[in-house]
PDB file of C-alpha atoms in Angstrom:
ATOM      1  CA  UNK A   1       0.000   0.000   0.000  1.00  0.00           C
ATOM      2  CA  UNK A   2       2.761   2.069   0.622  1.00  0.00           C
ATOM      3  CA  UNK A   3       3.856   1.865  -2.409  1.00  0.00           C
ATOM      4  CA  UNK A   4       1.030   2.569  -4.134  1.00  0.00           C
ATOM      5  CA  UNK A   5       0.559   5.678  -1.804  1.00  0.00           C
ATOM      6  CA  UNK A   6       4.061   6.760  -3.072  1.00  0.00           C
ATOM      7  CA  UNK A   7       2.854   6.880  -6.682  1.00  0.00           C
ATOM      8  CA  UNK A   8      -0.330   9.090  -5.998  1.00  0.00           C
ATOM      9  CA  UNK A   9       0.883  12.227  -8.522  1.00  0.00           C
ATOM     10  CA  UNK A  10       1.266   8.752 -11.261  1.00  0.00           C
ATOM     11  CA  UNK A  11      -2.431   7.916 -10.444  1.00  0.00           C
ATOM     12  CA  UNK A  12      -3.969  11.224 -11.001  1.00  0.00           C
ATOM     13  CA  UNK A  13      -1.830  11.700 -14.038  1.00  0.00           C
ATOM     14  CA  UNK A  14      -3.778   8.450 -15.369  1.00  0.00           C
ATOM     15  CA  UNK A  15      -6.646   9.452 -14.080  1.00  0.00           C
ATOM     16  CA  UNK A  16      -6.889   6.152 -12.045  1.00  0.00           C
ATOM     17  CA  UNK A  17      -9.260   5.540  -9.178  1.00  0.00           C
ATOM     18  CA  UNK A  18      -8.108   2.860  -6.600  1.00  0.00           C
ATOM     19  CA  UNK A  19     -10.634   0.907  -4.801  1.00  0.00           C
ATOM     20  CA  UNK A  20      -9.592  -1.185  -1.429  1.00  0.00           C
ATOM     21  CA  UNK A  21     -12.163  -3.645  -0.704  1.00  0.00           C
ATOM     22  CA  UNK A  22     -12.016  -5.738   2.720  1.00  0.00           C
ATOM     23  CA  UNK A  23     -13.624  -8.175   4.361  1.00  0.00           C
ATOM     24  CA  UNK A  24     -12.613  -6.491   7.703  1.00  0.00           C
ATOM     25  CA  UNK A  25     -16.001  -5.310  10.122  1.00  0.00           C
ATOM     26  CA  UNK A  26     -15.787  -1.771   9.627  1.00  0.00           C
ATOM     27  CA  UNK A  27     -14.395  -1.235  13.199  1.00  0.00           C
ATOM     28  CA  UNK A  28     -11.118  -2.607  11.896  1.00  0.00           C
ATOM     29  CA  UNK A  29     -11.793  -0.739   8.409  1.00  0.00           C
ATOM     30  CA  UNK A  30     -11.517   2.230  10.176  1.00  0.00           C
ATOM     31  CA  UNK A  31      -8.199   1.674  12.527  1.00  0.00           C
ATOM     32  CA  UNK A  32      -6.666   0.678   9.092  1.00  0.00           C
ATOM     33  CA  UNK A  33      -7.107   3.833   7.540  1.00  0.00           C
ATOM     34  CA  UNK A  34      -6.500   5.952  10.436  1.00  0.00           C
ATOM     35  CA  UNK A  35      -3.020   4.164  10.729  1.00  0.00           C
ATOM     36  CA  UNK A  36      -2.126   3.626   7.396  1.00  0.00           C
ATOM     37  CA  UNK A  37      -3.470   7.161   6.012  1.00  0.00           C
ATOM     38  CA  UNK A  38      -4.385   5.296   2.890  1.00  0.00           C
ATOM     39  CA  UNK A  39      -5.829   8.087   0.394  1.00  0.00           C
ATOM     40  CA  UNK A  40      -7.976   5.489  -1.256  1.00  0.00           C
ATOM     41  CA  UNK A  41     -11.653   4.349  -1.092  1.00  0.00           C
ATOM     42  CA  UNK A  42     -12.518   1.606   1.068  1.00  0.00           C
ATOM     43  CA  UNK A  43     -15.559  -0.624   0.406  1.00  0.00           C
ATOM     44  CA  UNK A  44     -16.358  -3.814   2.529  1.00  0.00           C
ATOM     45  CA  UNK A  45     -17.759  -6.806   1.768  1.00  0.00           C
ATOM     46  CA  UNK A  46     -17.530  -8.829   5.063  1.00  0.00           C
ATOM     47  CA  UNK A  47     -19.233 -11.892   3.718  1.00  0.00           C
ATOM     48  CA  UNK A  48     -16.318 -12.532   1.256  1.00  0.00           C
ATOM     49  CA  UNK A  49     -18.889 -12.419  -2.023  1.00  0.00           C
ATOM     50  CA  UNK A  50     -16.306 -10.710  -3.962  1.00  0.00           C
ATOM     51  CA  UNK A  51     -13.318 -12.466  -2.674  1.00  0.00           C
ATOM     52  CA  UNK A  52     -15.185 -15.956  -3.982  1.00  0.00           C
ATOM     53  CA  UNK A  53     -16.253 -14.394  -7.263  1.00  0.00           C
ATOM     54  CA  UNK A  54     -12.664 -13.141  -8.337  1.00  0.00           C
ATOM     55  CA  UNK A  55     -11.639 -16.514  -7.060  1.00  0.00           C
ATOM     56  CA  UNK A  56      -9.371 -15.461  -3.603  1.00  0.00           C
ATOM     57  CA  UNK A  57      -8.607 -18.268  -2.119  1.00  0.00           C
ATOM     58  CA  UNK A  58      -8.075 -18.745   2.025  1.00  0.00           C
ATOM     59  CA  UNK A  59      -5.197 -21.094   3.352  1.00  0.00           C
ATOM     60  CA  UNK A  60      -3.417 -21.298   6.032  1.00  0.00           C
ATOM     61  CA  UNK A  61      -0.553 -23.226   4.505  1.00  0.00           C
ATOM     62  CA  UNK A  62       0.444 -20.443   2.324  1.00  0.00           C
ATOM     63  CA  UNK A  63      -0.516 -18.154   4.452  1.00  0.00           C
ATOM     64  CA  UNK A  64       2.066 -18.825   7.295  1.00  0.00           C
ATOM     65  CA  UNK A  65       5.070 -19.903   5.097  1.00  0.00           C
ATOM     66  CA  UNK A  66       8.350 -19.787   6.065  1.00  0.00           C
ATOM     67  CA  UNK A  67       8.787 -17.247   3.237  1.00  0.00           C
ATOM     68  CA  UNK A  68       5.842 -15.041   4.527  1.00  0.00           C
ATOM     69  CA  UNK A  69       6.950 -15.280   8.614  1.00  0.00           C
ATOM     70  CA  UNK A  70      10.135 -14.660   7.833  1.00  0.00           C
ATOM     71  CA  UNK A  71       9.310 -11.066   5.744  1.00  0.00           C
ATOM     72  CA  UNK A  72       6.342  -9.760   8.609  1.00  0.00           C
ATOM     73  CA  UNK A  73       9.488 -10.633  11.238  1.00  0.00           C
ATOM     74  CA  UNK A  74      11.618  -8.088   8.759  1.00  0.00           C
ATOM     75  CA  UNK A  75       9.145  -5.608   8.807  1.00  0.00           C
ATOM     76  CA  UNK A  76       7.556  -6.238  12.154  1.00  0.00           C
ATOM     77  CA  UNK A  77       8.276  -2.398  13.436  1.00  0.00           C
ATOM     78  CA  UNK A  78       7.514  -0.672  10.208  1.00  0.00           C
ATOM     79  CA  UNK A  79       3.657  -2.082  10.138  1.00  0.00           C
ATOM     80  CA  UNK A  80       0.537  -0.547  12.259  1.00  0.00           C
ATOM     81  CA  UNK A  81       0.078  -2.315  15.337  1.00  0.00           C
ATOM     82  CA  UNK A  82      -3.873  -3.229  15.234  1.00  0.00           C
ATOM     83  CA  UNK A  83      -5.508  -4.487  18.338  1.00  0.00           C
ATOM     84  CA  UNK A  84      -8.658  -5.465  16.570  1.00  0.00           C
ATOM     85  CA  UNK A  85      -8.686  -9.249  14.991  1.00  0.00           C
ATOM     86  CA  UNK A  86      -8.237  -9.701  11.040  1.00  0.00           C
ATOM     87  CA  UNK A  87      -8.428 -13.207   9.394  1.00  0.00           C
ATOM     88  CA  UNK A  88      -5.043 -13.513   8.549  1.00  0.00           C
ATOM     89  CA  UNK A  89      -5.587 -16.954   6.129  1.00  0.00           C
ATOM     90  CA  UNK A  90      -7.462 -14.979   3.569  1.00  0.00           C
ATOM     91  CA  UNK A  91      -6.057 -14.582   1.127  1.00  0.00           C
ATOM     92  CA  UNK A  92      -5.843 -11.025  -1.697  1.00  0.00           C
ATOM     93  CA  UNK A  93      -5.402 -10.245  -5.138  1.00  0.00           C
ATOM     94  CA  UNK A  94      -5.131  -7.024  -7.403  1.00  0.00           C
ATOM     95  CA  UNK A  95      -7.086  -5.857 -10.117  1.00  0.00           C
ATOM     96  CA  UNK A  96      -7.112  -3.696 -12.923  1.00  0.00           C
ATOM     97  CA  UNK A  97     -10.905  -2.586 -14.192  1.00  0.00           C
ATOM     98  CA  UNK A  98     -10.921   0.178 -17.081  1.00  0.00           C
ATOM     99  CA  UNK A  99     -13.275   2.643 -17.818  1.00  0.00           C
ATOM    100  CA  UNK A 100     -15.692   0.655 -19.484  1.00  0.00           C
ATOM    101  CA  UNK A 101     -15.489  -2.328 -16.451  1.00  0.00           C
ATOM    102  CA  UNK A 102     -13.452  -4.320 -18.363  1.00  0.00           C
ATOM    103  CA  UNK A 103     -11.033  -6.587 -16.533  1.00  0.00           C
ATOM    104  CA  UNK A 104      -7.946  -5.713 -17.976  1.00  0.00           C
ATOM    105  CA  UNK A 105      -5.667  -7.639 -15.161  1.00  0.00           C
ATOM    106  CA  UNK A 106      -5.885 -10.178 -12.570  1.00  0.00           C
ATOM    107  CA  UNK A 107      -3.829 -11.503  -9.627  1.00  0.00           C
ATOM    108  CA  UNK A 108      -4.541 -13.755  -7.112  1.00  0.00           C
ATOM    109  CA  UNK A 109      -2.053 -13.893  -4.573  1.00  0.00           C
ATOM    110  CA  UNK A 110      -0.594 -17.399  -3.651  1.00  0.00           C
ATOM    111  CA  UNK A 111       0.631 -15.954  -0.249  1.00  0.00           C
ATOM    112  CA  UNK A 112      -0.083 -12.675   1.315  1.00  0.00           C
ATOM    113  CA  UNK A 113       3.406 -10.949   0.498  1.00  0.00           C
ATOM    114  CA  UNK A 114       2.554 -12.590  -3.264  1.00  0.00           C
ATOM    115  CA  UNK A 115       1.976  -9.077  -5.510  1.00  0.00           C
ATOM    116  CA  UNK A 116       2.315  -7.557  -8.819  1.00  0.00           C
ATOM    117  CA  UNK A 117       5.207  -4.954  -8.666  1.00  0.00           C
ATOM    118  CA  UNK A 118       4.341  -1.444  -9.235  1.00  0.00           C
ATOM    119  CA  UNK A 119       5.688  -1.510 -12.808  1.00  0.00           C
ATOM    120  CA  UNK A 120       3.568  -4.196 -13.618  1.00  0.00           C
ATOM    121  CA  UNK A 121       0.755  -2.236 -12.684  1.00  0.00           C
ATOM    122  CA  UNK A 122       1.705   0.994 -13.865  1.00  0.00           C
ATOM    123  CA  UNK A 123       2.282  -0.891 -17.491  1.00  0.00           C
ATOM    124  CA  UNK A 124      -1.091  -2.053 -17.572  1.00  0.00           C
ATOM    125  CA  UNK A 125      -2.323   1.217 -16.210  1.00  0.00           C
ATOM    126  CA  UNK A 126      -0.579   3.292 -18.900  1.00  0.00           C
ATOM    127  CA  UNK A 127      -1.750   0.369 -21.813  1.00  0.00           C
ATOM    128  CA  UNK A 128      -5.770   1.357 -20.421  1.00  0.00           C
TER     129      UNK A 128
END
């Protein structure tokens, strides 16, 4: 997210609009965005529909890999601190829509630190 936050002027150039959506209750929803300052939209969709229907798998396997434990106990002090639970199996995905609601880009992640870089976004974005 961070990232993404760093690339705001890159969004507005492209006239892109990003939309978070979480599965969170929107007492967490809101501690998120007060701690992470995210500048996006946030829509949530606690029972999961769009999760299944972009097919977003949950598992705990891949979701507490050695590869995964071993980058949150990297960047342990540089994340917000939440008190509130999160189901931390679930797993996301990114998604490009264009104007017109076509899907112009999918990815699933296999593990939660599994994303597209940003120039494989920002390639599709500029291609839209």
């Amino acid at each position: 997210m961070a990232q993404l936050c760093q690339r705001q002027q890159d969004l507005d150039r492209l006239k892109v609009r990003v939309l978070i959506i979480s599965f969170s209750a929107p007492a967490f929803a809101r501690v998120w965005l007060e701690e992470t300052k995210a500048p996006f939209s946030l829509v949530l969709n606690e029972d999961r529909e769009a999760y299944q229907r972009y097919g977003l798998e949950r598992s705990v396997l891949r979701s507490w890999s050695p590869k995964t434990i071993w980058y949150y106990l990297l960047n342990w002090k540089a994340r917000p601190k939440s008190k509130l639970p999160d189901d931390l199996d679930q797993l996301g995905g990114d998604f490009i829509v264009d104007a017109k609601g076509v899907l112009r880009f999918v990815y699933p992640s296999y593990e939660p630190i599994d994303r597209p870089t940003m120039d494989q976004l920002f390639s599709i974005l500029e291609s839209c």
